[in-house]
PDB file of C-alpha atoms in Angstrom:
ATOM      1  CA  UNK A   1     -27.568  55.213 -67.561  1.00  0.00           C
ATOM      2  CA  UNK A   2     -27.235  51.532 -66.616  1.00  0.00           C
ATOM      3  CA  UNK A   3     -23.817  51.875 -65.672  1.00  0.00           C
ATOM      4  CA  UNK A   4     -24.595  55.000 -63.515  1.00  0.00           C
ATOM      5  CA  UNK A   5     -27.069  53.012 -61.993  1.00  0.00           C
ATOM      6  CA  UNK A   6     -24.732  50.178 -60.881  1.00  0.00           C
ATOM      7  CA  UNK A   7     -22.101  52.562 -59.623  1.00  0.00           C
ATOM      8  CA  UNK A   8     -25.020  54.101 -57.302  1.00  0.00           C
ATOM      9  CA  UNK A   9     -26.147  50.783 -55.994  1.00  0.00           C
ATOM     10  CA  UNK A  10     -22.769  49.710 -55.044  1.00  0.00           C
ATOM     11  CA  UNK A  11     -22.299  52.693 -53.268  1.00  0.00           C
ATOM     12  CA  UNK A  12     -25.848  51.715 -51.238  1.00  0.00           C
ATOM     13  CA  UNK A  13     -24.615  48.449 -51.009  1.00  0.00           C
ATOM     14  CA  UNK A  14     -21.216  48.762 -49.782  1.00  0.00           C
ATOM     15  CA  UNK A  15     -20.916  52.565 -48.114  1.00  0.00           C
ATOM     16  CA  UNK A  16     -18.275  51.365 -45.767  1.00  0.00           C
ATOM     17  CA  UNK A  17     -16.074  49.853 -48.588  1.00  0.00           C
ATOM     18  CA  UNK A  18     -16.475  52.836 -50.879  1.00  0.00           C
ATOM     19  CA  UNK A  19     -16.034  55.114 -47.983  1.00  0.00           C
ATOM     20  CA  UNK A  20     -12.628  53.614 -46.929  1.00  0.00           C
ATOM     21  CA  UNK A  21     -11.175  53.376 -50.357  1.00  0.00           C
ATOM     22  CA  UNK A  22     -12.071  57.631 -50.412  1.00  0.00           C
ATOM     23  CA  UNK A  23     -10.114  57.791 -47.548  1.00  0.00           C
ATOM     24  CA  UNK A  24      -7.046  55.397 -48.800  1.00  0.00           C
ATOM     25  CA  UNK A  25      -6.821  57.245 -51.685  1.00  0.00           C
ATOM     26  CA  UNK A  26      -6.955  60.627 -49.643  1.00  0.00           C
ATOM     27  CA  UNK A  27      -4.228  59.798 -47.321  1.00  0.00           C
ATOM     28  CA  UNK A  28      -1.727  58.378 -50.405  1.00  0.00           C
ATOM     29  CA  UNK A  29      -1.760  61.351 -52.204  1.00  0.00           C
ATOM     30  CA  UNK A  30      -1.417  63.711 -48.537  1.00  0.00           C
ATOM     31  CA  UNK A  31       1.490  60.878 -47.481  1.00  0.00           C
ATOM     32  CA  UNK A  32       2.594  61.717 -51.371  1.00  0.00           C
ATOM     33  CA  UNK A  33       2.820  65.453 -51.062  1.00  0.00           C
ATOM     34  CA  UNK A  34       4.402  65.551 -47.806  1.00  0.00           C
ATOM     35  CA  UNK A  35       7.042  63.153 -49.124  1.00  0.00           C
ATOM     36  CA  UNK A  36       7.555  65.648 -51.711  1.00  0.00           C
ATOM     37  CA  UNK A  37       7.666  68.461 -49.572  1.00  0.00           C
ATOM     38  CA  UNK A  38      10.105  67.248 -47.584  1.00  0.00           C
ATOM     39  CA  UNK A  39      12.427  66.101 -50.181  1.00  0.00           C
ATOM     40  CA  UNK A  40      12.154  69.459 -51.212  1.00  0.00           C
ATOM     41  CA  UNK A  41      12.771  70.432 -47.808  1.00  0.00           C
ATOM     42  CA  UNK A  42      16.290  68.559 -48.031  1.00  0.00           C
ATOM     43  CA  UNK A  43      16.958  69.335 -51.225  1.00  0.00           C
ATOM     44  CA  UNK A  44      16.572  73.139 -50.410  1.00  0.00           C
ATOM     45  CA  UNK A  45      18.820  72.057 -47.565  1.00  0.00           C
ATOM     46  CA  UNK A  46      21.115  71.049 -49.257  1.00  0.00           C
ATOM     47  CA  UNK A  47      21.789  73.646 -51.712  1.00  0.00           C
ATOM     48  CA  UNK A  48      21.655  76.128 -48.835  1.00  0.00           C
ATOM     49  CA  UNK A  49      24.748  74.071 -47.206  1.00  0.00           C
ATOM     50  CA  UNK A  50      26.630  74.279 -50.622  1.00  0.00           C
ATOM     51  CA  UNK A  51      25.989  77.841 -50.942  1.00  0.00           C
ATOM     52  CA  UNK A  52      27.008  79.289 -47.778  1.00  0.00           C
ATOM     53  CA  UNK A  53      29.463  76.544 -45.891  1.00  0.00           C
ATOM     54  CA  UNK A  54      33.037  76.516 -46.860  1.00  0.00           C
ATOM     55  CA  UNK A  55      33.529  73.099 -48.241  1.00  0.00           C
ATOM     56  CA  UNK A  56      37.130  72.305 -46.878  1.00  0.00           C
ATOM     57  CA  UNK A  57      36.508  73.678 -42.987  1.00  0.00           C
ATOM     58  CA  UNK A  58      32.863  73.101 -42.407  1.00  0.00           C
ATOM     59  CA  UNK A  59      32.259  76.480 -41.438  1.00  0.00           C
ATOM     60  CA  UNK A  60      29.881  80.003 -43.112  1.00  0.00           C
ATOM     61  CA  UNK A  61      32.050  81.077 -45.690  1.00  0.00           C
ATOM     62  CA  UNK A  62      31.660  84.921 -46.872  1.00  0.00           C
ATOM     63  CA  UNK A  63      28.640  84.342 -48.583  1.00  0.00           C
ATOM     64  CA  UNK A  64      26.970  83.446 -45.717  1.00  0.00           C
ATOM     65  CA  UNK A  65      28.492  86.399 -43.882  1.00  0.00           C
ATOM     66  CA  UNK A  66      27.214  88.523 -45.934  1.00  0.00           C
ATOM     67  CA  UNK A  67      23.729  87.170 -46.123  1.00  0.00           C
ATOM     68  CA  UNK A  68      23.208  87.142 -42.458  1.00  0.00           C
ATOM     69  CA  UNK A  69      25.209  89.960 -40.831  1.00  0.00           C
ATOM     70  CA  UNK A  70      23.060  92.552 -42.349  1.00  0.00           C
ATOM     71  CA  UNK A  71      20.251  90.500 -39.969  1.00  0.00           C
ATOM     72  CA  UNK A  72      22.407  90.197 -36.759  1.00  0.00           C
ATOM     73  CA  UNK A  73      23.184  93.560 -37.024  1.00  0.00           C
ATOM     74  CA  UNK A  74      19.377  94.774 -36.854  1.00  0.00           C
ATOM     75  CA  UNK A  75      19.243  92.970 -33.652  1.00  0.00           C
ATOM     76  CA  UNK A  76      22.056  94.410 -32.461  1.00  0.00           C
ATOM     77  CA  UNK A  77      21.004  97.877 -33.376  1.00  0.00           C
ATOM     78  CA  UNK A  78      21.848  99.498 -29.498  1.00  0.00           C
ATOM     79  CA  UNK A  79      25.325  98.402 -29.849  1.00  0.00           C
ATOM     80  CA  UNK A  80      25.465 100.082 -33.274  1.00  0.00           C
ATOM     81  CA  UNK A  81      24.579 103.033 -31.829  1.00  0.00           C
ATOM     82  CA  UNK A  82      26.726 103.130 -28.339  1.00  0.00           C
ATOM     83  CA  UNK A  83      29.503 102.671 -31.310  1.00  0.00           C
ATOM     84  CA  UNK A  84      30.458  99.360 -29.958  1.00  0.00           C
ATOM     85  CA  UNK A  85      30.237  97.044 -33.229  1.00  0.00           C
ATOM     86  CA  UNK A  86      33.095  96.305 -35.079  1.00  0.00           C
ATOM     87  CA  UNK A  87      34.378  94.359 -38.333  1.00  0.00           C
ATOM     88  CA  UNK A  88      37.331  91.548 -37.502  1.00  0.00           C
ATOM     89  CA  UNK A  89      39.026  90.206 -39.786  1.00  0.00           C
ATOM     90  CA  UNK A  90      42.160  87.879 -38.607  1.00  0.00           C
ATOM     91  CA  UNK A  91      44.477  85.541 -40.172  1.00  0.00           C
ATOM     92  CA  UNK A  92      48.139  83.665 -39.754  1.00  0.00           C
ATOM     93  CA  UNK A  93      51.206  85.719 -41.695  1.00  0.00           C
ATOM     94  CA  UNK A  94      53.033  82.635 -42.008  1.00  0.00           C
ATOM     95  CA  UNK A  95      50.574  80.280 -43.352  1.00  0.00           C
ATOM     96  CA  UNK A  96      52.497  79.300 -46.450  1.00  0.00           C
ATOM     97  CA  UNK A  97      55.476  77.805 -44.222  1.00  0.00           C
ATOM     98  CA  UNK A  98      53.072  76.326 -42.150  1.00  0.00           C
ATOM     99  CA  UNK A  99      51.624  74.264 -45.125  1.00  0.00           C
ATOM    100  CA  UNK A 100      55.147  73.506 -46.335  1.00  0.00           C
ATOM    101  CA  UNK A 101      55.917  71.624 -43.109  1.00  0.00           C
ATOM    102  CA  UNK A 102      53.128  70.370 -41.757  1.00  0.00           C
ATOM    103  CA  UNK A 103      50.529  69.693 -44.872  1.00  0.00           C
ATOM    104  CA  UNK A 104      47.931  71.691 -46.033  1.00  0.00           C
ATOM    105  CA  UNK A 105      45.247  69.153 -44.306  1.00  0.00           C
ATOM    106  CA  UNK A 106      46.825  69.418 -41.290  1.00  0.00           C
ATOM    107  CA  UNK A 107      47.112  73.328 -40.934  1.00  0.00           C
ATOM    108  CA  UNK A 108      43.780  73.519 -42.131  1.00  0.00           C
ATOM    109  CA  UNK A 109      42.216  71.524 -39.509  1.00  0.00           C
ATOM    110  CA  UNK A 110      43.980  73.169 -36.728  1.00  0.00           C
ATOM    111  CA  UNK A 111      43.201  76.729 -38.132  1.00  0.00           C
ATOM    112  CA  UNK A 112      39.691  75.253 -37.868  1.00  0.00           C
ATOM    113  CA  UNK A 113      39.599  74.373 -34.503  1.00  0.00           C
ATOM    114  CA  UNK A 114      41.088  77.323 -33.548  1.00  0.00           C
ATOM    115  CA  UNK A 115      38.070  79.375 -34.820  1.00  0.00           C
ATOM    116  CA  UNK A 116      35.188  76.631 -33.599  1.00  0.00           C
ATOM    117  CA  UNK A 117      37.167  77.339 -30.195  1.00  0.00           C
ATOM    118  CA  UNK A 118      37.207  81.128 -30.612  1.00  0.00           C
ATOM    119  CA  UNK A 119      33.881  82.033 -31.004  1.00  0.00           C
ATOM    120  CA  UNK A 120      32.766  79.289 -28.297  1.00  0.00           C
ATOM    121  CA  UNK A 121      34.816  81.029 -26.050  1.00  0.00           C
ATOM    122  CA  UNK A 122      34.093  84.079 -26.482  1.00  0.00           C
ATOM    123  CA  UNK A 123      30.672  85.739 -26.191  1.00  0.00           C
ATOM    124  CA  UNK A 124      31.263  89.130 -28.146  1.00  0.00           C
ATOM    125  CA  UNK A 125      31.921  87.496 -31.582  1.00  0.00           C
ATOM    126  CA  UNK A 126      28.573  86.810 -32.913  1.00  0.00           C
ATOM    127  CA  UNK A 127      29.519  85.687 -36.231  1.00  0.00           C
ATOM    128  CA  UNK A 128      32.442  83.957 -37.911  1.00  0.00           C
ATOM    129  CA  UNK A 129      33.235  83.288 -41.790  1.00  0.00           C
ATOM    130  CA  UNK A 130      36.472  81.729 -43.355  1.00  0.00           C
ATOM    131  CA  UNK A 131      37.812  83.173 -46.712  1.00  0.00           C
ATOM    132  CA  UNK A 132      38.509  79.251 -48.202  1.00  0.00           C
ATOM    133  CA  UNK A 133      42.259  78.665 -48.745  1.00  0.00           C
ATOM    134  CA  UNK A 134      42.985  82.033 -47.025  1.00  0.00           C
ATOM    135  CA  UNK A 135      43.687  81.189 -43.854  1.00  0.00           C
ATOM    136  CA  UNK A 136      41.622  84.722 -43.193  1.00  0.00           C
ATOM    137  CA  UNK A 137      38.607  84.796 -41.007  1.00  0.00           C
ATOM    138  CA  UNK A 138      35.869  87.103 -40.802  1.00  0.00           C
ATOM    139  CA  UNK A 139      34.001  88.290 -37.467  1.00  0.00           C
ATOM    140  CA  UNK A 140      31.135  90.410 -36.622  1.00  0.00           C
ATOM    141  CA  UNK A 141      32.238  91.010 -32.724  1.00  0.00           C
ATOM    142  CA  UNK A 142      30.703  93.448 -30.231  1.00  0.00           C
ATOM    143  CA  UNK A 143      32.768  95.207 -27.380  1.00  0.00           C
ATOM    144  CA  UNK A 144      31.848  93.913 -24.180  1.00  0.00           C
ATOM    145  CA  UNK A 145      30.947  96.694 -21.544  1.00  0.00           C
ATOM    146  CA  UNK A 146      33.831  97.884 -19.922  1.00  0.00           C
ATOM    147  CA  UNK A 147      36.457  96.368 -22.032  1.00  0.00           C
ATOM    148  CA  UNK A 148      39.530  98.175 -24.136  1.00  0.00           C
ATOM    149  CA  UNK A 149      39.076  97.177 -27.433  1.00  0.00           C
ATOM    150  CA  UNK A 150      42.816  97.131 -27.667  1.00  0.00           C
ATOM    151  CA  UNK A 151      43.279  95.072 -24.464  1.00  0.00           C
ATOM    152  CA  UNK A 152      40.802  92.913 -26.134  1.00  0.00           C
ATOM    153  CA  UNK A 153      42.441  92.146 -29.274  1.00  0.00           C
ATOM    154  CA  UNK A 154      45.881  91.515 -27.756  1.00  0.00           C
ATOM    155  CA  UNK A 155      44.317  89.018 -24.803  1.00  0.00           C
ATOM    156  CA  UNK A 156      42.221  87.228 -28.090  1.00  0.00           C
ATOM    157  CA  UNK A 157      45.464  86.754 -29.959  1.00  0.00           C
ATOM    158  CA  UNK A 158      48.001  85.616 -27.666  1.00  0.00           C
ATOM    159  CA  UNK A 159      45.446  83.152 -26.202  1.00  0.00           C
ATOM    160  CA  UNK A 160      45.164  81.364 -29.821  1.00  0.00           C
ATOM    161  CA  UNK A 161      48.374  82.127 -31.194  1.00  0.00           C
ATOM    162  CA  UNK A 162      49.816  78.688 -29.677  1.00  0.00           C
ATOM    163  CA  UNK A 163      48.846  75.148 -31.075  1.00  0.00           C
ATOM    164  CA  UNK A 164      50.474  71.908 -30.678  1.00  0.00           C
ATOM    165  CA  UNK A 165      51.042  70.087 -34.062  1.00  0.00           C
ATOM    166  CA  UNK A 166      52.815  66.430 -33.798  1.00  0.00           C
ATOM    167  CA  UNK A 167      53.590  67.183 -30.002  1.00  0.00           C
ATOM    168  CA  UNK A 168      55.633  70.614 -30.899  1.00  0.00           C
ATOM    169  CA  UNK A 169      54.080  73.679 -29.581  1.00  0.00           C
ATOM    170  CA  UNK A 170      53.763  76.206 -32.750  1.00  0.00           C
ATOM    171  CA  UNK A 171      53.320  80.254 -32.902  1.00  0.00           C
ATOM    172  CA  UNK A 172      50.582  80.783 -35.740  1.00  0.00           C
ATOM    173  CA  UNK A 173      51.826  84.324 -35.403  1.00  0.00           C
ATOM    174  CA  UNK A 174      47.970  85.939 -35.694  1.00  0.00           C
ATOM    175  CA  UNK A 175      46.987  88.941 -37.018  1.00  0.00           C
ATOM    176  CA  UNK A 176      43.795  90.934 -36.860  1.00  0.00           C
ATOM    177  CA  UNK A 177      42.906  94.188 -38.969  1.00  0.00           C
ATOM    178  CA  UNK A 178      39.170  96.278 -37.243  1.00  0.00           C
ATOM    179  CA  UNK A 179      37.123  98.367 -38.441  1.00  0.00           C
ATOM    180  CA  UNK A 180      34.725  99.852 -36.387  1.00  0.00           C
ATOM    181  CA  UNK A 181      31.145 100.140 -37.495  1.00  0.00           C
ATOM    182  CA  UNK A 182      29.583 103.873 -37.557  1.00  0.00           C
ATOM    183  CA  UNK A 183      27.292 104.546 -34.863  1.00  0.00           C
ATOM    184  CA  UNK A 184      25.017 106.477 -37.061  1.00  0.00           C
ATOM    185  CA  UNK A 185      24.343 106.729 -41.035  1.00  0.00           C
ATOM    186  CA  UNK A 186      24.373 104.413 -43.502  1.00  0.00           C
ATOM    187  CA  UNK A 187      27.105 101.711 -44.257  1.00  0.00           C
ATOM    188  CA  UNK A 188      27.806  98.820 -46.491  1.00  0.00           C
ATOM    189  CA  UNK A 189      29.300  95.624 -45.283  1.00  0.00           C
ATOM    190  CA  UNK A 190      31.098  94.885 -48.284  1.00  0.00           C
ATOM    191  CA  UNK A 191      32.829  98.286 -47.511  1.00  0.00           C
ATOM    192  CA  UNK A 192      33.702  97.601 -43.678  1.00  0.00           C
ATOM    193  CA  UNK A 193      35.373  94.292 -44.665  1.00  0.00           C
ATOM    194  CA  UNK A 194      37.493  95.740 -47.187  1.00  0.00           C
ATOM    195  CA  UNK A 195      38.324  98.532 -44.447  1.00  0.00           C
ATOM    196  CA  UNK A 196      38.761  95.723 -42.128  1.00  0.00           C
ATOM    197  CA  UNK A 197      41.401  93.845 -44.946  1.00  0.00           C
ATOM    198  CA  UNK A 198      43.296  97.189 -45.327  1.00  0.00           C
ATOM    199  CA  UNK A 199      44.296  97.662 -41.878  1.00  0.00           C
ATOM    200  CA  UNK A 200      45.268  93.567 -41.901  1.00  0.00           C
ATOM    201  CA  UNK A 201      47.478  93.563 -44.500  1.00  0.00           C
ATOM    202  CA  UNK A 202      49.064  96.621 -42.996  1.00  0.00           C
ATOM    203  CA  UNK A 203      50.679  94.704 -40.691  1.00  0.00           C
ATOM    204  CA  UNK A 204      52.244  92.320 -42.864  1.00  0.00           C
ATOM    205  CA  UNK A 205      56.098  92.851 -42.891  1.00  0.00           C
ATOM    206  CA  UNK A 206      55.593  94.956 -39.613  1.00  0.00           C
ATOM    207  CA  UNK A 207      55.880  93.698 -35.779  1.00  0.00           C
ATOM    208  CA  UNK A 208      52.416  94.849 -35.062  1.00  0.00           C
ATOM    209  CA  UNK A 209      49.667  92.105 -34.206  1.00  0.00           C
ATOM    210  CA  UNK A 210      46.886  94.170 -34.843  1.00  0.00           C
ATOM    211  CA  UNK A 211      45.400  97.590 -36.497  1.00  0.00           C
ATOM    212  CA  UNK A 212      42.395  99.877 -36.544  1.00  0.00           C
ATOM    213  CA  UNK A 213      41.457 101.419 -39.895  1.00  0.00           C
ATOM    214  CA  UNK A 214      40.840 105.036 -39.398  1.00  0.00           C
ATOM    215  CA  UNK A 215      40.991 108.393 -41.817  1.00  0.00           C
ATOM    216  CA  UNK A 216      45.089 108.199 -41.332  1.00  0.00           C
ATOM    217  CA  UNK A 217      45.345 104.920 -42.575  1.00  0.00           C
ATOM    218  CA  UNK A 218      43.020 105.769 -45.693  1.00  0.00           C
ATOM    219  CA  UNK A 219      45.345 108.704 -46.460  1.00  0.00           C
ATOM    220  CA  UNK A 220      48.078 107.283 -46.405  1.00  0.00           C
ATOM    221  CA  UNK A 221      46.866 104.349 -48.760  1.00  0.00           C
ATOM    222  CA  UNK A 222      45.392 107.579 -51.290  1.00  0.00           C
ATOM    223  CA  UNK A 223      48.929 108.962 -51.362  1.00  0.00           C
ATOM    224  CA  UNK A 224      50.180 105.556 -51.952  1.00  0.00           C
ATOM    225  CA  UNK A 225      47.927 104.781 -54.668  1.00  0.00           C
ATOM    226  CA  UNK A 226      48.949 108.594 -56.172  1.00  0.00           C
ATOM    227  CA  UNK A 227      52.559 108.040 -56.088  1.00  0.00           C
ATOM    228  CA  UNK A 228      52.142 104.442 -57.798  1.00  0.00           C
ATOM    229  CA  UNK A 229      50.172 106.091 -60.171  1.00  0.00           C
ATOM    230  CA  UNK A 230      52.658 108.911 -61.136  1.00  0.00           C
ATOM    231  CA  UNK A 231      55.403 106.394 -60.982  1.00  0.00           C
TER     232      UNK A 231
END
């Protein structure tokens, strides 16, 4: 047609001009998806960040834990099997009067710190998580070679049990409750952390810092279970 015809002798005409507006309109609509794909990008970011951070500390909460552990632990597969893997799960037994006198913002940060600090320092805990409003954090830690376990645990508690709050030196009176992770077989995480809270909240009420959950321990918390039961 006539109009085809025109189109075709512009092109002849001006090949430069037609062949630069191609390319215009070739790089908006790239610039144009890669905009998009990186608002996506953020976007996916961001719901990633709401998903697995705590939103008062900063820090993985449980979700996160148990999302990535399960990865970590593939990677640490020898130290499964040398039987040197365990759960940690640690908290302060007085963290109600705490809040009372100091303010929940202010206890909250500090317990933060304290955990940022702790796995800094400390090579063999390869992952942390906070339990939000808990005061409770979870670890994935590995034993270093040569080390106690309980030595360990005692040295890791009395290092962070003292913090200074408004220029007064406070005992957060720490806690930790292990479970060790099986060297061979199957497991489930969920399982090992709930092993891990048993043998925590055994020591509430007692003098003891920290506990290993073991077949006595799970006994005894049948026969408990029984009696309420009965009762």
């Amino acid at each position: 047609t006539k109009e085809d015809r025109n189109v075709i002798s512009m092109i002849y005409r001006y090949p430069l001009v037609f062949l630069g507006g191609i390319i215009v309109i070739a790089l908006l609509v790239i610039f144009s998806l890669l905009y998009m794909m990186r608002v996506r990008r953020r976007h996916l970011q961001h719901i990633r960040q709401l998903a697995y951070t705590d939103a008062t500390t900063g820090l993985p909460n449980l979700h996160w834990f148990r999302s990535e552990v399960p990865v970590i632990l593939k990677r640490l597969d020898s130290l499964r099997k040398a039987g040197r893997l365990f759960i940690m799960v640690f908290g302060v037994s007085r963290l109600d009067i705490l809040r009372e006198a100091y303010g929940h913002q202010l206890v909250r940060d500090v317990l933060c710190q304290r955990v940022r600090a702790g796995q800094q320092d400390n090579e063999w805990i390869q992952a942390v998580s906070v339990l939000s409003g808990t005061g409770r954090t979870y670890c994935l830690c590995s034993l270093p070679d040569g080390e106690i376990l309980t030595d360990l645990l005692q040295d890791l508690l009395l290092r962070y049990d003292k913090v200074r709050i408004n220029e007064m030196i406070i005992h957060l009176d720490l806690r930790a409750g292990i479970c060790m992770i099986p060297a061979e077989g199957t497991f489930y995480l969920m399982h090992l952390m709930g092993a891990a809270d048993i043998a925590y909240n055994e020591l509430l009420g007692t003098a003891r810092k920290f506990g290993i959950y073991d077949e006595h321990l799970q006994k005894e918390l049948a026969l408990q279970k029984q009696i309420e039961s009965l009762m």
